[in-house]
Amino acid sequence: MRWTSLKILLVSLGMLALGDTPNGLIVLAPLPADSISYDQGTLLIVSAPKDAGSDLLLSTQWESEKLIDISTKAAKENFPKDFYRLFAPQTTLELLSYSFKHFKGYTKPDSLLFAYNDTVSIQGLWRKPEFAEFVKKIQTNDASDVLLYLRGWKDTVYSTAYDDPNNDSRTLRKFNVQLIPEANSVYCSPVSQRSKAIAYVTRFIAESKPTSERTVLFHNSTLEQSCNSCHDGLPSADGGNTMKADCNICHKAFVEATFIHAPVEMKECGSCHTWSADKHAVVVEKAVPGVCYDCHDEKQAQVDSSQFPHPVAGDCLTCHSPHGTEQKHLLKKPVYDLCTTCHEEQKSNHPVGRHPVRFVALKNGEEIACTSCHNPHGSQYEKLKRFPGGRMDICTQCH
């Protein structure tokens, strides 16, 4: 398929507007540009003109949340050092949101926001007047703690390019992208032209949807057929009769997560996935939870024997990623964020007053979380409680 034909196809799908994109860079996959992602790791395929240079800059999003003690003069003076440690190398800031913790609860959050073209490094932020005003609030506040939420971009330079079999003047780039929960804006540009970067926007959500029911698929698409000219064994190469390719050649994002599902780590994709000639898609034939229970039979026994099963316990992918994630137990979000996605009313004053639901260490050294008192899969006790008795019986487990 020639580049002109592919360009017309992309325009018809609404992914590419008429006219040139900045620097001639075009996101070929995933489609559409404003999409839903069901996995934290995704593959981004970009077409670039050969004169764009050998190095491309990819800016992906990161986030961090931390409660910092500012209850004493010494803690206030140490705040800049604690704040600095929240920034990894090669990161810039998009959003700083902060809320002060007092005896009666948290104040309404304030924030500093920067557009991508105006994004700042930690060194640049230090010179901003609005940051100086924020530090002044820290130094003069009578709060015990400040709750910080940071979101920004992490920059990675990619040099590897692949010849475009359909166009001698262009190259193909593939980027393994790690997403944060909810909104993600990923930018790509030649290293020296950040101000003209193209954007790919997606939402990574804590929901599940069978691959065959998703709107746009790469496998069995026109784009995959183009890839078949160089890669043998892709699902649609012979009408979907075989799956001989090493999935990790493209899906490296799955194995670059902090916590990886064992079949993914061992490259045993076929233990969950098969090719459906009828649906022209890679599917999970046994579906969820059946395919999960094949290995995790202890979870099936727990759910089936619970007097009070969690309503979503049978849809494992609502909470867990099947490939890899940045959270323990393959959770799609930190426990507090995951639970309050559905139980928003429990974000504050739960179970009573000022009792912490995160940021406090238990006797065993682990951080307190919703799962400290509730079993996320099912329980023999009401409200998924881990312990029998009333509220005080739960309290006495720690106090």
CSV table of C-alpha atoms in Angstrom, one decimal:
chain,number,residue,atom,x,y,z
A,1,MET,CA,0.0,0.0,0.0
A,2,ARG,CA,1.5,3.3,-1.1
A,3,TRP,CA,1.9,6.3,1.4
A,4,THR,CA,-0.7,8.4,-0.5
A,5,SER,CA,-3.3,5.6,-0.1
A,6,LEU,CA,-2.5,5.2,3.6
A,7,LYS,CA,-2.8,8.9,4.1
A,8,ILE,CA,-6.2,8.9,2.5
A,9,LEU,CA,-7.2,6.0,4.8
A,10,LEU,CA,-6.0,7.9,7.9
A,11,VAL,CA,-7.9,11.0,6.9
A,12,SER,CA,-11.1,9.0,6.4
A,13,LEU,CA,-10.7,7.5,9.9
A,14,GLY,CA,-10.5,11.0,11.4
A,15,MET,CA,-6.9,10.4,12.6
A,16,LEU,CA,-5.2,12.8,10.3
A,17,ALA,CA,-6.5,16.2,9.2
A,18,LEU,CA,-5.9,17.5,5.7
A,19,GLY,CA,-2.7,19.3,5.3
A,20,ASP,CA,0.7,18.7,6.9
A,21,THR,CA,1.2,17.9,10.6
A,22,PRO,CA,4.1,19.7,12.4
A,23,ASN,CA,7.4,18.3,11.2
A,24,GLY,CA,5.6,15.8,9.1
A,25,LEU,CA,5.2,13.4,12.0
A,26,ILE,CA,2.0,11.2,12.0
A,27,VAL,CA,0.7,8.8,14.6
A,28,LEU,CA,-0.3,5.6,12.7
A,29,ALA,CA,-1.4,3.5,15.7
A,30,PRO,CA,-3.2,3.3,18.0
A,31,LEU,CA,-6.3,4.8,16.4
A,32,PRO,CA,-8.2,7.0,16.8
A,33,ALA,CA,-6.1,9.8,18.2
A,34,ASP,CA,-8.5,10.5,21.1
A,35,SER,CA,-8.9,7.0,22.4
A,36,ILE,CA,-9.5,4.7,25.4
A,37,SER,CA,-6.7,2.5,26.6
A,38,TYR,CA,-7.3,-0.7,28.6
A,39,ASP,CA,-3.7,-1.5,29.2
A,40,GLN,CA,-1.1,0.6,31.0
A,41,GLY,CA,1.5,-0.3,28.4
A,42,THR,CA,0.9,0.6,24.8
A,43,LEU,CA,2.8,0.7,21.5
A,44,LEU,CA,2.9,3.9,19.6
A,45,ILE,CA,3.8,3.8,15.9
A,46,VAL,CA,4.8,7.1,14.3
A,47,SER,CA,5.7,7.8,10.6
A,48,ALA,CA,8.4,10.5,10.2
A,49,PRO,CA,10.1,12.0,7.1
A,50,LYS,CA,13.7,11.0,6.8
A,51,ASP,CA,14.8,14.6,7.1
A,52,ALA,CA,13.3,14.8,10.6
A,53,GLY,CA,16.7,13.7,12.0
A,54,SER,CA,17.8,10.5,13.6
A,55,ASP,CA,16.6,11.4,17.1
A,56,LEU,CA,13.0,11.9,18.1
A,57,LEU,CA,11.9,13.1,21.5
A,58,LEU,CA,8.9,11.3,23.2
A,59,SER,CA,7.3,12.9,26.2
A,60,THR,CA,5.1,10.5,28.3
A,61,GLN,CA,3.2,11.4,31.4
A,62,TRP,CA,4.2,10.6,35.0
A,63,GLU,CA,2.5,11.4,38.3
A,64,SER,CA,3.3,11.3,42.0
A,65,GLU,CA,1.3,11.9,45.2
A,66,LYS,CA,2.8,12.4,48.6
A,67,LEU,CA,1.9,13.7,52.1
A,68,ILE,CA,4.8,15.8,53.5
A,69,ASP,CA,5.2,16.8,57.1
A,70,ILE,CA,5.3,20.6,57.7
A,71,SER,CA,4.3,20.6,61.4
A,72,THR,CA,7.6,22.0,62.8
A,73,LYS,CA,10.0,24.7,61.8
A,74,ALA,CA,12.6,22.2,60.9
A,75,ALA,CA,10.1,20.3,58.7
A,76,LYS,CA,9.2,23.5,56.9
A,77,GLU,CA,12.8,24.3,56.3
A,78,ASN,CA,13.4,20.8,54.9
A,79,PHE,CA,10.4,21.0,52.6
A,80,PRO,CA,12.4,22.1,49.4
A,81,LYS,CA,14.6,19.0,49.7
A,82,ASP,CA,11.6,16.7,50.1
A,83,PHE,CA,9.9,18.3,47.2
A,84,TYR,CA,13.0,18.1,45.0
A,85,ARG,CA,13.1,14.3,45.5
A,86,LEU,CA,9.7,13.9,43.9
A,87,PHE,CA,11.3,14.7,40.5
A,88,ALA,CA,13.1,12.0,38.5
A,89,PRO,CA,15.8,12.9,35.9
A,90,GLN,CA,14.5,14.2,32.5
A,91,THR,CA,11.1,15.2,33.9
A,92,THR,CA,9.1,18.3,33.6
A,93,LEU,CA,6.0,19.6,35.4
A,94,GLU,CA,2.5,20.0,34.0
A,95,LEU,CA,0.4,20.2,37.2
A,96,LEU,CA,1.2,20.9,40.9
A,97,SER,CA,-1.9,20.5,43.1
A,98,TYR,CA,-1.6,21.0,46.9
A,99,SER,CA,-3.9,20.8,49.9
A,100,PHE,CA,-3.1,21.6,53.6
A,101,LYS,CA,-4.0,19.1,56.3
A,102,HIS,CA,-5.4,20.6,59.5
A,103,PHE,CA,-7.0,19.0,62.6
A,104,LYS,CA,-10.5,19.3,61.0
A,105,GLY,CA,-9.4,18.0,57.6
A,106,TYR,CA,-7.9,19.1,54.3
A,107,THR,CA,-8.3,22.6,52.7
A,108,LYS,CA,-9.6,23.0,49.2
A,109,PRO,CA,-6.8,22.2,46.7
A,110,ASP,CA,-4.9,25.0,44.9
A,111,SER,CA,-2.8,24.3,41.8
A,112,LEU,CA,-0.2,25.5,39.4
A,113,LEU,CA,-0.7,24.4,35.7
A,114,PHE,CA,1.7,24.6,32.8
A,115,ALA,CA,0.9,23.8,29.1
A,116,TYR,CA,3.3,21.4,27.3
A,117,ASN,CA,5.0,24.1,25.4
A,118,ASP,CA,5.4,26.0,28.6
A,119,THR,CA,6.3,23.0,30.8
A,120,VAL,CA,9.1,23.5,33.3
A,121,SER,CA,11.9,21.5,34.9
A,122,ILE,CA,12.3,21.5,38.6
A,123,GLN,CA,15.1,24.0,38.2
A,124,GLY,CA,12.8,26.2,36.1
A,125,LEU,CA,10.0,25.9,38.5
A,126,TRP,CA,12.3,27.1,41.3
A,127,ARG,CA,12.6,30.5,39.5
A,128,LYS,CA,8.8,30.9,39.0
A,129,PRO,CA,7.2,33.7,41.1
A,130,GLU,CA,4.1,31.5,41.7
A,131,PHE,CA,6.3,28.7,43.1
A,132,ALA,CA,7.9,31.2,45.5
A,133,GLU,CA,4.4,32.1,46.6
A,134,PHE,CA,3.7,28.5,47.2
A,135,VAL,CA,6.8,28.0,49.3
A,136,LYS,CA,5.8,31.1,51.3
A,137,LYS,CA,2.5,29.4,52.1
A,138,ILE,CA,4.3,26.4,53.3
A,139,GLN,CA,6.6,28.4,55.6
A,140,THR,CA,3.7,30.4,57.1
A,141,ASN,CA,1.0,27.8,57.4
A,142,ASP,CA,-0.1,26.2,60.7
A,143,ALA,CA,-1.1,22.9,58.9
A,144,SER,CA,0.4,19.6,60.0
A,145,ASP,CA,1.0,18.3,56.5
A,146,VAL,CA,0.7,19.2,52.8
A,147,LEU,CA,-0.8,16.8,50.3
A,148,LEU,CA,1.0,17.1,46.9
A,149,TYR,CA,-0.1,15.8,43.6
A,150,LEU,CA,2.3,16.2,40.7
A,151,ARG,CA,1.8,15.4,37.0
A,152,GLY,CA,4.2,16.1,34.2
A,153,TRP,CA,6.2,14.6,31.3
A,154,LYS,CA,9.2,12.3,31.2
A,155,ASP,CA,11.4,12.8,28.2
A,156,THR,CA,13.0,9.9,26.3
A,157,VAL,CA,15.1,10.2,23.2
A,158,TYR,CA,14.7,7.4,20.6
A,159,SER,CA,17.2,6.9,17.8
A,160,THR,CA,16.2,3.6,16.1
A,161,ALA,CA,14.3,4.1,12.8
A,162,TYR,CA,12.9,1.5,10.4
A,163,ASP,CA,12.5,1.9,6.7
A,164,ASP,CA,8.9,2.4,5.5
A,165,PRO,CA,8.2,-0.3,3.0
A,166,ASN,CA,5.6,2.0,1.3
A,167,ASN,CA,7.6,5.2,1.1
A,168,ASP,CA,11.3,5.6,0.5
A,169,SER,CA,11.3,9.2,1.9
A,170,ARG,CA,9.8,8.2,5.3
A,171,THR,CA,10.8,6.1,8.3
A,172,LEU,CA,8.7,4.2,10.9
A,173,ARG,CA,9.3,4.6,14.7
A,174,LYS,CA,7.9,2.5,17.5
A,175,PHE,CA,7.6,3.7,21.0
A,176,ASN,CA,6.8,1.7,24.1
A,177,VAL,CA,4.6,4.0,26.2
A,178,GLN,CA,3.7,3.6,29.9
A,179,LEU,CA,0.4,5.4,30.7
A,180,ILE,CA,-0.9,6.9,34.0
A,181,PRO,CA,-4.5,6.4,35.0
A,182,GLU,CA,-7.0,8.5,33.3
A,183,ALA,CA,-5.9,11.4,30.9
A,184,ASN,CA,-2.6,11.1,29.0
A,185,SER,CA,-1.1,13.5,26.6
A,186,VAL,CA,1.9,12.1,24.8
A,187,TYR,CA,4.0,14.4,22.6
A,188,CYS,CA,6.5,13.5,19.9
A,189,SER,CA,8.9,15.8,18.0
A,190,PRO,CA,12.5,16.0,16.7
A,191,VAL,CA,14.7,16.8,19.7
A,192,SER,CA,15.3,20.4,18.6
A,193,GLN,CA,11.7,21.2,17.8
A,194,ARG,CA,9.7,20.5,21.0
A,195,SER,CA,7.5,23.6,20.4
A,196,LYS,CA,6.0,21.9,17.3
A,197,ALA,CA,5.4,18.5,18.8
A,198,ILE,CA,2.4,16.4,17.7
A,199,ALA,CA,0.1,15.1,20.4
A,200,TYR,CA,-1.5,11.7,21.0
A,201,VAL,CA,-4.3,11.8,23.6
A,202,THR,CA,-5.7,8.7,25.4
A,203,ARG,CA,-7.4,7.7,28.6
A,204,PHE,CA,-6.2,4.7,30.5
A,205,ILE,CA,-9.2,3.5,32.5
A,206,ALA,CA,-10.0,0.9,35.1
A,207,GLU,CA,-12.5,-1.0,33.0
A,208,SER,CA,-12.3,-4.0,30.7
A,209,LYS,CA,-13.6,-4.7,27.2
A,210,PRO,CA,-12.9,-7.7,25.0
A,211,THR,CA,-10.4,-7.0,22.3
A,212,SER,CA,-12.8,-8.1,19.5
A,213,GLU,CA,-15.3,-5.5,20.7
A,214,ARG,CA,-13.0,-2.5,20.6
A,215,THR,CA,-13.5,0.1,18.0
A,216,VAL,CA,-10.3,0.0,16.0
A,217,LEU,CA,-7.9,-2.9,15.9
A,218,PHE,CA,-4.3,-3.1,14.7
A,219,HIS,CA,-4.2,-6.8,14.0
A,220,ASN,CA,-6.0,-7.7,10.7
A,221,SER,CA,-5.9,-4.0,9.7
A,222,THR,CA,-4.5,-2.4,6.6
A,223,LEU,CA,-1.6,-1.1,8.7
A,224,GLU,CA,-0.7,-4.6,10.0
A,225,GLN,CA,-0.8,-6.0,6.4
A,226,SER,CA,1.8,-3.4,5.6
A,227,CYS,CA,4.0,-4.6,8.5
A,228,ASN,CA,3.7,-8.1,7.2
A,229,SER,CA,6.2,-7.2,4.4
A,230,CYS,CA,8.9,-7.2,7.0
A,231,HIS,CA,7.5,-9.2,10.0
A,232,ASP,CA,6.6,-12.9,9.5
A,233,GLY,CA,3.9,-14.6,11.5
A,234,LEU,CA,1.6,-11.7,12.4
A,235,PRO,CA,-1.9,-12.9,13.1
A,236,SER,CA,-3.4,-11.7,9.8
A,237,ALA,CA,-0.4,-12.8,7.7
A,238,ASP,CA,-2.1,-16.0,6.5
A,239,GLY,CA,-5.7,-15.2,7.1
A,240,GLY,CA,-5.4,-15.7,10.8
A,241,ASN,CA,-4.7,-19.4,10.8
A,242,THR,CA,-1.5,-19.1,12.9
A,243,MET,CA,0.2,-16.9,15.5
A,244,LYS,CA,3.9,-17.4,15.1
A,245,ALA,CA,5.3,-14.0,15.8
A,246,ASP,CA,7.1,-13.1,19.1
A,247,CYS,CA,4.6,-10.7,20.6
A,248,ASN,CA,7.2,-9.0,22.7
A,249,ILE,CA,9.0,-7.7,19.6
A,250,CYS,CA,6.3,-5.0,19.5
A,251,HIS,CA,4.7,-5.2,22.9
A,252,LYS,CA,7.8,-4.4,24.9
A,253,ALA,CA,5.7,-1.9,27.0
A,254,PHE,CA,4.1,-4.9,28.7
A,255,VAL,CA,7.5,-6.2,29.9
A,256,GLU,CA,8.8,-2.8,30.9
A,257,ALA,CA,6.3,-2.4,33.7
A,258,THR,CA,7.4,-2.6,37.3
A,259,PHE,CA,5.2,-5.6,38.0
A,260,ILE,CA,4.7,-8.1,35.2
A,261,HIS,CA,2.1,-10.9,34.9
A,262,ALA,CA,4.0,-14.2,34.8
A,263,PRO,CA,2.8,-15.4,31.4
A,264,VAL,CA,3.8,-12.1,29.9
A,265,GLU,CA,7.3,-12.3,31.4
A,266,MET,CA,7.7,-15.9,30.1
A,267,LYS,CA,6.4,-14.9,26.7
A,268,GLU,CA,3.6,-17.4,27.0
A,269,CYS,CA,0.9,-15.2,25.4
A,270,GLY,CA,-0.9,-18.2,24.0
A,271,SER,CA,-1.8,-19.3,27.5
A,272,CYS,CA,-4.5,-16.6,27.5
A,273,HIS,CA,-4.8,-15.4,23.8
A,274,THR,CA,-5.8,-17.2,20.6
A,275,TRP,CA,-6.6,-15.9,17.1
A,276,SER,CA,-10.2,-15.9,16.1
A,277,ALA,CA,-10.7,-16.3,12.4
A,278,ASP,CA,-14.4,-15.5,12.8
A,279,LYS,CA,-13.8,-12.2,14.7
A,280,HIS,CA,-10.5,-11.4,12.9
A,281,ALA,CA,-9.0,-10.5,16.2
A,282,VAL,CA,-6.7,-11.8,19.0
A,283,VAL,CA,-9.2,-12.9,21.7
A,284,VAL,CA,-9.3,-14.5,25.1
A,285,GLU,CA,-11.3,-17.5,24.2
A,286,LYS,CA,-12.2,-18.6,27.8
A,287,ALA,CA,-13.0,-15.0,28.7
A,288,VAL,CA,-12.8,-13.4,32.2
A,289,PRO,CA,-12.9,-14.7,34.9
A,290,GLY,CA,-12.6,-18.2,33.4
A,291,VAL,CA,-9.1,-17.7,32.0
A,292,CYS,CA,-7.9,-16.1,35.3
A,293,TYR,CA,-9.3,-18.9,37.4
A,294,ASP,CA,-7.4,-21.5,35.4
A,295,CYS,CA,-4.3,-20.3,37.3
A,296,HIS,CA,-5.8,-18.5,40.3
A,297,ASP,CA,-8.2,-21.2,41.5
A,298,GLU,CA,-7.7,-19.9,45.1
A,299,LYS,CA,-9.4,-16.7,44.1
A,300,GLN,CA,-12.3,-18.5,42.5
A,301,ALA,CA,-12.7,-20.5,45.7
A,302,GLN,CA,-12.7,-17.3,47.8
A,303,VAL,CA,-15.2,-15.5,45.6
A,304,ASP,CA,-17.5,-18.6,45.3
A,305,SER,CA,-17.5,-19.3,49.0
A,306,SER,CA,-18.0,-15.7,50.2
A,307,GLN,CA,-21.2,-14.8,51.8
A,308,PHE,CA,-20.7,-11.2,50.6
A,309,PRO,CA,-18.7,-11.3,47.3
A,310,HIS,CA,-17.5,-8.0,45.8
A,311,PRO,CA,-19.9,-7.1,42.9
A,312,VAL,CA,-16.9,-6.8,40.5
A,313,ALA,CA,-15.0,-9.8,41.7
A,314,GLY,CA,-15.9,-11.7,38.6
A,315,ASP,CA,-14.6,-9.0,36.3
A,316,CYS,CA,-10.9,-9.2,37.2
A,317,LEU,CA,-9.8,-6.6,34.6
A,318,THR,CA,-11.8,-3.9,36.4
A,319,CYS,CA,-9.0,-3.7,39.0
A,320,HIS,CA,-6.1,-5.7,37.5
A,321,SER,CA,-4.0,-5.4,34.4
A,322,PRO,CA,-3.5,-8.7,32.6
A,323,HIS,CA,-0.1,-7.7,31.3
A,324,GLY,CA,1.8,-5.3,33.6
A,325,THR,CA,1.4,-2.3,35.8
A,326,GLU,CA,3.2,0.0,38.2
A,327,GLN,CA,1.3,-1.3,41.2
A,328,LYS,CA,1.6,-4.4,43.3
A,329,HIS,CA,-0.8,-7.3,42.5
A,330,LEU,CA,-1.1,-5.9,39.0
A,331,LEU,CA,-3.5,-3.2,40.1
A,332,LYS,CA,-4.4,-0.5,37.6
A,333,LYS,CA,-4.2,2.2,40.2
A,334,PRO,CA,-3.0,2.6,43.8
A,335,VAL,CA,-5.5,1.0,46.2
A,336,TYR,CA,-7.0,4.3,47.4
A,337,ASP,CA,-7.5,5.7,43.9
A,338,LEU,CA,-8.8,2.4,42.6
A,339,CYS,CA,-11.4,2.0,45.4
A,340,THR,CA,-12.6,5.6,45.3
A,341,THR,CA,-13.1,5.4,41.6
A,342,CYS,CA,-16.4,3.7,42.5
A,343,HIS,CA,-16.7,4.6,46.2
A,344,GLU,CA,-16.2,8.4,45.7
A,345,GLU,CA,-18.2,9.1,48.9
A,346,GLN,CA,-15.5,7.4,51.0
A,347,LYS,CA,-12.7,9.8,49.9
A,348,SER,CA,-12.9,11.6,53.3
A,349,ASN,CA,-14.1,11.0,56.8
A,350,HIS,CA,-14.0,7.3,56.4
A,351,PRO,CA,-14.8,5.4,58.6
A,352,VAL,CA,-15.0,8.3,61.1
A,353,GLY,CA,-13.7,11.8,61.4
A,354,ARG,CA,-10.0,12.2,60.6
A,355,HIS,CA,-9.0,8.5,60.5
A,356,PRO,CA,-6.3,8.0,57.8
A,357,VAL,CA,-7.0,5.8,54.8
A,358,ARG,CA,-3.5,6.2,53.4
A,359,PHE,CA,0.0,7.7,54.0
A,360,VAL,CA,0.2,6.0,57.5
A,361,ALA,CA,2.3,2.9,58.3
A,362,LEU,CA,0.7,0.0,60.1
A,363,LYS,CA,2.5,-2.2,62.7
A,364,ASN,CA,3.7,-4.5,59.9
A,365,GLY,CA,5.3,-1.6,58.1
A,366,GLU,CA,2.8,-1.5,55.2
A,367,GLU,CA,0.9,1.6,54.4
A,368,ILE,CA,-2.7,1.6,55.5
A,369,ALA,CA,-5.2,1.2,52.7
A,370,CYS,CA,-8.8,0.2,52.1
A,371,THR,CA,-7.7,-3.4,51.9
A,372,SER,CA,-6.4,-3.2,55.5
A,373,CYS,CA,-10.0,-3.5,56.7
A,374,HIS,CA,-11.8,-4.8,53.6
A,375,ASN,CA,-11.2,-7.9,51.4
A,376,PRO,CA,-11.4,-6.8,47.8
A,377,HIS,CA,-12.7,-10.1,46.5
A,378,GLY,CA,-15.3,-11.3,49.0
A,379,SER,CA,-15.9,-11.8,52.7
A,380,GLN,CA,-18.0,-13.7,55.2
A,381,TYR,CA,-18.8,-10.4,56.8
A,382,GLU,CA,-20.9,-7.4,55.7
A,383,LYS,CA,-19.3,-4.6,53.8
A,384,LEU,CA,-16.4,-7.0,52.8
A,385,LYS,CA,-14.9,-6.6,56.3
A,386,ARG,CA,-11.8,-8.7,57.1
A,387,PHE,CA,-12.8,-9.2,60.7
A,388,PRO,CA,-16.1,-10.2,62.5
A,389,GLY,CA,-17.9,-8.0,64.9
A,390,GLY,CA,-18.8,-4.3,64.9
A,391,ARG,CA,-16.7,-1.2,64.1
A,392,MET,CA,-14.8,-1.4,67.4
A,393,ASP,CA,-13.7,-4.9,66.7
A,394,ILE,CA,-12.0,-3.7,63.6
A,395,CYS,CA,-10.4,-0.7,65.5
A,396,THR,CA,-8.9,-3.1,68.1
A,397,GLN,CA,-6.9,-4.9,65.4
A,398,CYS,CA,-4.6,-1.9,65.4
A,399,HIS,CA,-5.4,0.0,68.6
